mmCIF file of C-alpha atoms and ligand atoms in Angstrom:
data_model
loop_
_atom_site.group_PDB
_atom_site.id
_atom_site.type_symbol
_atom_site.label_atom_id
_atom_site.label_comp_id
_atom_site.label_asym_id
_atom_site.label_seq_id
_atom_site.Cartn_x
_atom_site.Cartn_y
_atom_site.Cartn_z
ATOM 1 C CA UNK A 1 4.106 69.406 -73.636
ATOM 2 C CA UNK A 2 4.557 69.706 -77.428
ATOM 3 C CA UNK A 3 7.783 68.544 -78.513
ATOM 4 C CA UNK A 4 9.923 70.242 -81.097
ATOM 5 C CA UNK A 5 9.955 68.623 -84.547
ATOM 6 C CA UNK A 6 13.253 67.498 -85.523
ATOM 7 C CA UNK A 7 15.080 69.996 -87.688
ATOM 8 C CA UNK A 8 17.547 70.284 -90.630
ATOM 9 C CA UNK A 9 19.845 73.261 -92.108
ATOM 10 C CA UNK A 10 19.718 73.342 -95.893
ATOM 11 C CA UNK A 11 22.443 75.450 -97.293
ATOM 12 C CA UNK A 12 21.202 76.517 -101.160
ATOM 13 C CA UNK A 13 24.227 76.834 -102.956
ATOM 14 C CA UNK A 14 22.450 77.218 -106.569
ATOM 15 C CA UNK A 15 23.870 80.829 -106.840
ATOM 16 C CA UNK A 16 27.641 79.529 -106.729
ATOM 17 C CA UNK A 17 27.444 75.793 -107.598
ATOM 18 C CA UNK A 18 25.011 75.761 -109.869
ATOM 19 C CA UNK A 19 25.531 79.457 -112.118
ATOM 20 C CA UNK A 20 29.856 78.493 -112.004
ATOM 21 C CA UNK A 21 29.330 76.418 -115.169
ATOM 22 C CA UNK A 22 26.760 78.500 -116.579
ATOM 23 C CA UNK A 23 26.815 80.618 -119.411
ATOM 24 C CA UNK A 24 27.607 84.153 -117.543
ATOM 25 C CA UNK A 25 24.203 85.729 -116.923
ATOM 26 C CA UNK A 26 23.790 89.264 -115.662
ATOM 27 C CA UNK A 27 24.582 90.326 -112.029
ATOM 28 C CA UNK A 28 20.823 91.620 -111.416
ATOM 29 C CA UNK A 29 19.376 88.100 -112.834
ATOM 30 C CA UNK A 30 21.984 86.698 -109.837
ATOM 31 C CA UNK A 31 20.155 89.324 -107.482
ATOM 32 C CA UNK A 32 16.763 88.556 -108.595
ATOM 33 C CA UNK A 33 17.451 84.776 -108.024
ATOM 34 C CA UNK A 34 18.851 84.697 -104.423
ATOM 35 C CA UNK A 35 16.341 87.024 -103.890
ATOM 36 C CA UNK A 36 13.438 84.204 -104.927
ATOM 37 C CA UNK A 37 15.627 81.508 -102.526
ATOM 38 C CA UNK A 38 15.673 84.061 -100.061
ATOM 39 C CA UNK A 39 12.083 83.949 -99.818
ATOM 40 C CA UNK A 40 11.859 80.368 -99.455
ATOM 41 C CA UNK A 41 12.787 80.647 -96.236
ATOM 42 C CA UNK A 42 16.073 79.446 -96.171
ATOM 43 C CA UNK A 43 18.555 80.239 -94.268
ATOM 44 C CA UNK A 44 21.642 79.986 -95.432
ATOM 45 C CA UNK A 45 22.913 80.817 -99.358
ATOM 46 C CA UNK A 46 26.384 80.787 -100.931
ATOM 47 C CA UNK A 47 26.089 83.619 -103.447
ATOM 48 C CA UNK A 48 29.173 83.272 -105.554
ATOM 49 C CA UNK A 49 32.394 82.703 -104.924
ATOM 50 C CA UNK A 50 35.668 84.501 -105.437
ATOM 51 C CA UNK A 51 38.187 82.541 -107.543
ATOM 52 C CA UNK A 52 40.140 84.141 -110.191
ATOM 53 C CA UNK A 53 37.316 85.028 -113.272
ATOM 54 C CA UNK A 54 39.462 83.391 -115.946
ATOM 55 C CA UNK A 55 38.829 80.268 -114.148
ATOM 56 C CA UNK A 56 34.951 80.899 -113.370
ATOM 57 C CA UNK A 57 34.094 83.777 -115.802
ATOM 58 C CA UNK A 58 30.572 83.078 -114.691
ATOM 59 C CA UNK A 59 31.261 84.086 -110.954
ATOM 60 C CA UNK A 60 33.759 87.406 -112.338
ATOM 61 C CA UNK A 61 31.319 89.089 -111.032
ATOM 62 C CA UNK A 62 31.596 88.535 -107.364
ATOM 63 C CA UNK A 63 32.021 92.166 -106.204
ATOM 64 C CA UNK A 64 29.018 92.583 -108.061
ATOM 65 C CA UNK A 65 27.141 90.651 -106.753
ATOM 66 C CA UNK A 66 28.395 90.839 -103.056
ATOM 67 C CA UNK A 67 27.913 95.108 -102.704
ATOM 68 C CA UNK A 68 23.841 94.716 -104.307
ATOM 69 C CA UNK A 69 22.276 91.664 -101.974
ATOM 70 C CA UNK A 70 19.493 92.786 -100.400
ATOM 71 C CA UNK A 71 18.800 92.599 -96.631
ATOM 72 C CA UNK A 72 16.935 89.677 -95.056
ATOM 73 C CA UNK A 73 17.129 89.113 -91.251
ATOM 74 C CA UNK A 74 16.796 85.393 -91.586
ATOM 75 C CA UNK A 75 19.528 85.013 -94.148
ATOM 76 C CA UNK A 76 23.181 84.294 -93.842
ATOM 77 C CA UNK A 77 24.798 84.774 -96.752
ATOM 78 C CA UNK A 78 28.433 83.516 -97.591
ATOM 79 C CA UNK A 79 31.008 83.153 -100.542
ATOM 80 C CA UNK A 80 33.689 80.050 -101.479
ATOM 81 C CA UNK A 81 37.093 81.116 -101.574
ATOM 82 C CA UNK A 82 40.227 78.868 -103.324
ATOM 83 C CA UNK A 83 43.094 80.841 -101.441
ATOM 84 C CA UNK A 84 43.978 84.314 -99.440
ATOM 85 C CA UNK A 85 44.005 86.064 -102.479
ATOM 86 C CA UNK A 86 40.179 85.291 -102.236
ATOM 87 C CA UNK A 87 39.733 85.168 -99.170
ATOM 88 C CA UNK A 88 40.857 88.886 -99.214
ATOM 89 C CA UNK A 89 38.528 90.008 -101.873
ATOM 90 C CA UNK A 90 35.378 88.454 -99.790
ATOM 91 C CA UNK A 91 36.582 90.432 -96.908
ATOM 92 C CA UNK A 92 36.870 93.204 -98.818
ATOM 93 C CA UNK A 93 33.530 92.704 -100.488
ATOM 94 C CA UNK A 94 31.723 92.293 -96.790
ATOM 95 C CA UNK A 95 31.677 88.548 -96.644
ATOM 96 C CA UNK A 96 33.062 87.202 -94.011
ATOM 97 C CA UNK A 97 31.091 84.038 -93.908
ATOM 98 C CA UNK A 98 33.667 82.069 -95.957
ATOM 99 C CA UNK A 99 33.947 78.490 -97.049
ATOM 100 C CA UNK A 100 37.332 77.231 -98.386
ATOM 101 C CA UNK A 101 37.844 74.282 -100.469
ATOM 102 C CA UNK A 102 40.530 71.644 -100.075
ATOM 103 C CA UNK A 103 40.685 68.795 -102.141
ATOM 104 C CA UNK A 104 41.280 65.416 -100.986
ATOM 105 C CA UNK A 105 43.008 64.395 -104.612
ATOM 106 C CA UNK A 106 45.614 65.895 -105.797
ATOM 107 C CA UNK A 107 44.557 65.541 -109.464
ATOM 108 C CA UNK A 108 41.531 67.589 -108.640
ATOM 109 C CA UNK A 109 43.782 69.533 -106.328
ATOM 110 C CA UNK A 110 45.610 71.120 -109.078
ATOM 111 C CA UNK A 111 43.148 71.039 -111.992
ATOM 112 C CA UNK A 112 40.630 73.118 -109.125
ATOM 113 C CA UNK A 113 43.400 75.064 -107.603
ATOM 114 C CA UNK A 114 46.729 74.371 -108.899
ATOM 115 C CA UNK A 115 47.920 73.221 -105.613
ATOM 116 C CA UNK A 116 48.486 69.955 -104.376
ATOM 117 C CA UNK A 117 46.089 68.663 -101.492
ATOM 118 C CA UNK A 118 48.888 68.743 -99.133
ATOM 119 C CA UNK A 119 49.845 72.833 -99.923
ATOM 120 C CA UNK A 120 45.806 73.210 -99.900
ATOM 121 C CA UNK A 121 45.948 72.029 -96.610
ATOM 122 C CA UNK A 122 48.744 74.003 -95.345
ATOM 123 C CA UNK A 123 47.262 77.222 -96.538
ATOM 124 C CA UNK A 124 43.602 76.564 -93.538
ATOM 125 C CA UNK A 125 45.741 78.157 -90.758
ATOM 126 C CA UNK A 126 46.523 81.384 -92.342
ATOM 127 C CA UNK A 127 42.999 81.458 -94.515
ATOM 128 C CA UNK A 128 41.379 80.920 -90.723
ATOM 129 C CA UNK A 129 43.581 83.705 -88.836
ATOM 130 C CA UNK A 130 42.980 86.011 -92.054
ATOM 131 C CA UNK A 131 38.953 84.963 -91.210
ATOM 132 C CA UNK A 132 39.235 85.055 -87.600
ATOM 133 C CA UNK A 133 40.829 88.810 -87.630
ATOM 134 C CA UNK A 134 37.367 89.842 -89.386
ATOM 135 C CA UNK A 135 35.527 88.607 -87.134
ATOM 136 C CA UNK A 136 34.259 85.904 -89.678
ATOM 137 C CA UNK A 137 33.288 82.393 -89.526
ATOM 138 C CA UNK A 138 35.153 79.818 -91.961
ATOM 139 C CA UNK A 139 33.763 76.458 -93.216
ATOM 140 C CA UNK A 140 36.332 73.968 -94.635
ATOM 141 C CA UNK A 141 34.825 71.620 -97.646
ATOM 142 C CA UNK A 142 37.069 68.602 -98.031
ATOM 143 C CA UNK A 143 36.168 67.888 -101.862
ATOM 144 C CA UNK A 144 36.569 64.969 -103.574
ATOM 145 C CA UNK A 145 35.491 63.164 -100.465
ATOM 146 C CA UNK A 146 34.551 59.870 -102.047
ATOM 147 C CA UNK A 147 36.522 59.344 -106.106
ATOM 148 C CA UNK A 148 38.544 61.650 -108.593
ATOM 149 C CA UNK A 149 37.910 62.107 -111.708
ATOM 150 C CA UNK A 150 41.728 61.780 -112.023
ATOM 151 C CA UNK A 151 43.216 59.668 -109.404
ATOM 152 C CA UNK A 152 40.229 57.207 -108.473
ATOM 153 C CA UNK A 153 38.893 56.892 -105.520
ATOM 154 C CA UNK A 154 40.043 58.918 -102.238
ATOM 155 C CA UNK A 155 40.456 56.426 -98.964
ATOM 156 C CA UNK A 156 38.146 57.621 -96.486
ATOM 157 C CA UNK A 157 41.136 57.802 -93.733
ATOM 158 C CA UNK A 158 42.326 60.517 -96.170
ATOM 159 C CA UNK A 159 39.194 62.418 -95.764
ATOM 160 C CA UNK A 160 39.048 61.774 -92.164
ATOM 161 C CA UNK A 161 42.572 62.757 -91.541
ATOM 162 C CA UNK A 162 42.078 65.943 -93.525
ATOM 163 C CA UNK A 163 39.105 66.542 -91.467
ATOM 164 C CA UNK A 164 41.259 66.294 -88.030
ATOM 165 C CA UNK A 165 43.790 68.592 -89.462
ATOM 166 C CA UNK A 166 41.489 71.327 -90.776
ATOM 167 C CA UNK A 167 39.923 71.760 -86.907
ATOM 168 C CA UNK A 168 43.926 72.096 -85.461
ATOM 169 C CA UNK A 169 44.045 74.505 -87.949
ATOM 170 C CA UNK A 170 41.056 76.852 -86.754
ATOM 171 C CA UNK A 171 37.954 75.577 -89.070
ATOM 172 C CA UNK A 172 35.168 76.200 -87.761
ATOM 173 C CA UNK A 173 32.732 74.528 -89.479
ATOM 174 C CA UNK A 174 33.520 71.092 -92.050
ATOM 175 C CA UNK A 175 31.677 69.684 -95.235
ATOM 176 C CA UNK A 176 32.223 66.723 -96.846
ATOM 177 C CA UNK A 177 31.862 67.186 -100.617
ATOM 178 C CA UNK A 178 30.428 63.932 -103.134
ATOM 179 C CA UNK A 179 32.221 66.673 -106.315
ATOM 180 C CA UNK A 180 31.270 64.006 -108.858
ATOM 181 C CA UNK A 181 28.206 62.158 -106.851
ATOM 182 C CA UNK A 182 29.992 58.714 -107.018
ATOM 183 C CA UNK A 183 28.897 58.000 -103.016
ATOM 184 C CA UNK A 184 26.574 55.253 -102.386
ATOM 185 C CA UNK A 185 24.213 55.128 -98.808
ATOM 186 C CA UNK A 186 27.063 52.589 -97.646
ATOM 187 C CA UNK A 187 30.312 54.285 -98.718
ATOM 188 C CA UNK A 188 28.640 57.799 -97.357
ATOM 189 C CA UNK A 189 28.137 56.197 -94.188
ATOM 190 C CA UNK A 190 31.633 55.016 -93.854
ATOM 191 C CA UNK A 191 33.234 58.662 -94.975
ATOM 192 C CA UNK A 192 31.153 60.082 -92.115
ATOM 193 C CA UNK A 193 31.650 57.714 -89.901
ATOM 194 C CA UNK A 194 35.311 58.348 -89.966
ATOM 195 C CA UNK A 195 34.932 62.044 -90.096
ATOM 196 C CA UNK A 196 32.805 62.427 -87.045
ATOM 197 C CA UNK A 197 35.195 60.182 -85.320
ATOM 198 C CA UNK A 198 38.623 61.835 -85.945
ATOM 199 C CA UNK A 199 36.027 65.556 -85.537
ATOM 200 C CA UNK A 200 33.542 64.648 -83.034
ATOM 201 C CA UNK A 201 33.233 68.706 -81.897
ATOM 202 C CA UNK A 202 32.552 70.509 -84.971
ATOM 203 C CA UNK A 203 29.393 71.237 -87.194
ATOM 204 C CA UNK A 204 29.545 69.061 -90.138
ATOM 205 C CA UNK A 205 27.494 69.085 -93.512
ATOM 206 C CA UNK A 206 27.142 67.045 -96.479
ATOM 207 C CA UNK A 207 27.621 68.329 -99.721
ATOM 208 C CA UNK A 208 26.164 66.138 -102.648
ATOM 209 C CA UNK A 209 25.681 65.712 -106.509
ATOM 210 C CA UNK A 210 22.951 63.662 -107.786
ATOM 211 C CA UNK A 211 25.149 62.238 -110.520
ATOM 212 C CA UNK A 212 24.415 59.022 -110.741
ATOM 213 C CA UNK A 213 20.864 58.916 -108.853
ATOM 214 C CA UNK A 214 22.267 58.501 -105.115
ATOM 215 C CA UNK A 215 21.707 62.010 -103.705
ATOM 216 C CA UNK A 216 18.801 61.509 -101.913
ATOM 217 C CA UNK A 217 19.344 58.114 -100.555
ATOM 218 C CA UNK A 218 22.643 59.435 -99.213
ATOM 219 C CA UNK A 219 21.434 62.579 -97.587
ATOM 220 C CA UNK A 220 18.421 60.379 -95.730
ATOM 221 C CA UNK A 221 22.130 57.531 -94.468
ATOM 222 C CA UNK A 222 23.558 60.810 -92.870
ATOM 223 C CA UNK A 223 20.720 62.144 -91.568
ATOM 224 C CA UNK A 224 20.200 58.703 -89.919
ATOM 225 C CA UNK A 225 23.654 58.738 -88.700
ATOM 226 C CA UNK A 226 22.991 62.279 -87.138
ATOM 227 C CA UNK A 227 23.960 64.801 -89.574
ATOM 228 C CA UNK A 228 21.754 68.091 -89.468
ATOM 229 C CA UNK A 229 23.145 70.527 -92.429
ATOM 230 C CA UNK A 230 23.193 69.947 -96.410
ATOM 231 C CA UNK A 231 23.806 71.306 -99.479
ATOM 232 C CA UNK A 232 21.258 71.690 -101.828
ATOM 233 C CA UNK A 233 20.653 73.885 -105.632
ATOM 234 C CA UNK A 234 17.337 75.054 -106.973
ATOM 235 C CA UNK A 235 16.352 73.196 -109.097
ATOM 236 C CA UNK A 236 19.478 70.623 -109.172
ATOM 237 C CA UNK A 237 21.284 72.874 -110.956
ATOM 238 C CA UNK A 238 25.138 72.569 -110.943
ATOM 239 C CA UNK A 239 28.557 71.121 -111.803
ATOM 240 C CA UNK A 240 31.950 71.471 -111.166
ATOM 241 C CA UNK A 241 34.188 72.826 -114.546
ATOM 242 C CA UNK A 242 36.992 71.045 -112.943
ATOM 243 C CA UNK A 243 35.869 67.576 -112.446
ATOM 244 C CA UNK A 244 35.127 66.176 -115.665
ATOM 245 C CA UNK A 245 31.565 64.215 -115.358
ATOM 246 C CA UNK A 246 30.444 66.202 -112.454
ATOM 247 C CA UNK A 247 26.477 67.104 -112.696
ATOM 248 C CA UNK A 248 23.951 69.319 -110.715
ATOM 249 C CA UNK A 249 23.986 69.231 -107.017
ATOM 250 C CA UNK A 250 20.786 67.330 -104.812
ATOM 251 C CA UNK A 251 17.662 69.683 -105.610
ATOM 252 C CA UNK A 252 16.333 71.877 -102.808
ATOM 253 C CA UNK A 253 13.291 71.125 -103.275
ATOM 254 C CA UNK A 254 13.092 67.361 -103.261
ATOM 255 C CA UNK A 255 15.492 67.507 -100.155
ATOM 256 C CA UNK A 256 12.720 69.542 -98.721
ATOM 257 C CA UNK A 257 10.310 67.253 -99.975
ATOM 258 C CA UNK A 258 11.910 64.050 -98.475
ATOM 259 C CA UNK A 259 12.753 65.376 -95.115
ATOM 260 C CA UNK A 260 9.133 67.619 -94.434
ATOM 261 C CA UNK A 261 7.034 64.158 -95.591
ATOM 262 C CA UNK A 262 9.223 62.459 -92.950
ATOM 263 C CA UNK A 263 8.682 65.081 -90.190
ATOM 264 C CA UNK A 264 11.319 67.015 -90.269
ATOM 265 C CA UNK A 265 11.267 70.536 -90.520
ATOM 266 C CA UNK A 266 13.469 72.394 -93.226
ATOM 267 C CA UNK A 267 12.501 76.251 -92.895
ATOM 268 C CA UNK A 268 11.470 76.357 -96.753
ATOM 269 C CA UNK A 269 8.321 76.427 -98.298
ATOM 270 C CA UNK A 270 8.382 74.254 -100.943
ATOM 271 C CA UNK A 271 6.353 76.096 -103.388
ATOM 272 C CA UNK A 272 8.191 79.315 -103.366
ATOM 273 C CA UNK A 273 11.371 76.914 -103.732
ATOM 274 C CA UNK A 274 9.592 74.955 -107.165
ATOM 275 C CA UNK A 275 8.653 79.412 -108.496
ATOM 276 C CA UNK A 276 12.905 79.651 -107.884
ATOM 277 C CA UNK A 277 13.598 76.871 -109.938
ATOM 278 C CA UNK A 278 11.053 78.041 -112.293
ATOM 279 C CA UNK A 279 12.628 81.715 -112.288
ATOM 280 C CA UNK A 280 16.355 79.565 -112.237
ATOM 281 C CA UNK A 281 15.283 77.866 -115.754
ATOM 282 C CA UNK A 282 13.540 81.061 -117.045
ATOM 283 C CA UNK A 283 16.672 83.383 -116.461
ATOM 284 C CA UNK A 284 19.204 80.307 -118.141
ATOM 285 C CA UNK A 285 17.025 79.362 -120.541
ATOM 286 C CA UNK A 286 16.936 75.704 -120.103
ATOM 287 C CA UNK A 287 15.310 73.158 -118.025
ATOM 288 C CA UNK A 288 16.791 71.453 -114.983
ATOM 289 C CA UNK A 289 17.322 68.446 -113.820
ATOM 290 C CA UNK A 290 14.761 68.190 -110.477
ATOM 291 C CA UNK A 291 12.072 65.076 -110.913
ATOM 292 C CA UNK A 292 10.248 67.225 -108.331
ATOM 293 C CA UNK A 293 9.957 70.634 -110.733
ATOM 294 C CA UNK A 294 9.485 68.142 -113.985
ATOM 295 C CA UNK A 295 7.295 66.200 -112.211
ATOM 296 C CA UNK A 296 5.100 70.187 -112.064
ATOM 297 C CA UNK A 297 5.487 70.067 -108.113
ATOM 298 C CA UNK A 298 3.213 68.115 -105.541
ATOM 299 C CA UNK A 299 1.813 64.841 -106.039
ATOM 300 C CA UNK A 300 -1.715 65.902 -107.359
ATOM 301 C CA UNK A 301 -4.898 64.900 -105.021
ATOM 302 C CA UNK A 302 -6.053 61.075 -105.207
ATOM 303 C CA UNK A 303 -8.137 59.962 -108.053
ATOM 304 C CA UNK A 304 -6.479 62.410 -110.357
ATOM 305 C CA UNK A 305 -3.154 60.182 -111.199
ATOM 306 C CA UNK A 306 -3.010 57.992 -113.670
ATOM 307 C CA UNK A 307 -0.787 54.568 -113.821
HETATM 308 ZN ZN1 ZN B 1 29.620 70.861 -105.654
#
């Protein structure tokens, strides 16, 4: 009897995360982009998300971007939403795969959202029933999940407690969210920890920046403590425009890299995922940030390295 490899979800958020505090690039470079990640094998992609374009002028094109994706069975595609006002646009737009951000700050709270944590909160019920009624599925990211740029760091009970309220509310689906990659193996850990304990029956995910180096090293602590789905951008790409400091996300491909040398099985082939990062840095015209993609992909055969 074979037994099944052990398996992880990998969420490329790139197209959303990473483009939000881009220079605006054209809708059909967007297109030909997920397009690339879609033949990666992923499975899952947030494509843009609908917040109000004076905010994120690089994402004003939502609609856009939403009416032109092209079809691929093994793809779900989904959108992040601030409120019901966007929320309402998604479903208008045809996604109904929605993930809705609450901070765990208020300081990011309002400089994100101009809401408070507490009204952010409040609002889950109504953006789940508004969800619900489209037949939809709605993630809730609890941002800010480990310090603030603005109020310092976030007690994990806070997290946790959001966490327990966001499921009584009708989530179906929780991240936790490292905005400004301040989370250490230990503190991550701890956050989770909590989480899982005050929402033991819900799919949870991890949702990290590589800011200060820890990315990896906390994706392998929560995989360890049982955790199966992560955020990841092509080629590290990314940033928040409200969280002052905030850099690119974990890179796809060196998440892939990690778990597949470990045995675990990610979906993705990793070379079509380093051409998307190449395309990614081609269509912005820069490089980014990925040790994997700078590094020109694979470790080269032995006797060919030098020390
Ligand atoms: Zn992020």
């Amino acid at each position: 009897m074979t037994e099944t490899p052990p398996r992880v979800d990998i969420r490329e958020v790139g197209p959303r995360d990473g483009l939000q505090i881009e220079r605006p690039i054209p809708t059909e470079a967007k297109l030909e982009l997920i397009d690339a990640l879609a033949a990666t094998g992923v499975g899952r992609i947030e494509v843009t998300s609908f917040v109000s374009p004076r905010a994120v002028p690089a994402l004003a094109d939502a609609e856009g971007v939403a009416a032109h994706l092209s079809r691929w069975p093994h793809v779900t595609f989904s959108a992040l939403v601030a409120g019901l006002g966007g929320v309402k646009r998604a479903l208008s737009a045809g996604v109904s795969r929605l993930e809705y951000v609450v901070s765990a700050s208020d300081g990011h709270s309002r400089a994100n959202v101009g809401r408070s944590s507490e009204e952010s909160i409040a609002l889950i019920a109504s953006v789940a029933e508004l969800v619900h009624q489209a037949g939809g599925h709605l993630e809730v990211i609890i941002a800010i999940a480990f310090d603030c740029p603005f109020d310092g760091p976030t007690p994990p009970d806070r997290v946790a407690e959001i966490a327990r309220r966001a499921v009584l509310s009708g989530a179906d689906a929780l991240s936790v969210a490292d905005t400004i990659g301040t989370g250490t193996p230990v503190r991550t850990t701890d956050v989770l920890t909590r989480v899982r304990a005050a929402a033991p029956d819900i799919d949870l995910g991890l949702h990290l920046h590589n800011t200060r180096g820890q990315g990896l090293a906390n994706a392998w602590a929560a995989y360890t403590l049982g955790i199966r789905q992560f955020d990841a951008s092509v080629g590290g790409l990314g940033g928040c425009p409200f969280a002052p400091g905030a850099s690119g996300n974990i890179a796809t491909e060196e998440l892939v890299y990690m778990f597949e040398d470990g045995g675990i099985t990610t979906g993705i082939d990793i070379d079509r995922e380093l051409a998307a990062a190449r395309l990614a840095e081609r269509l912005l015209h820069k490089s980014l940030p990925s040790g994997l993609l700078q590094a020109g992909g694979l470790p080269v055969p032995a006797g060919a390295a030098c020390n």
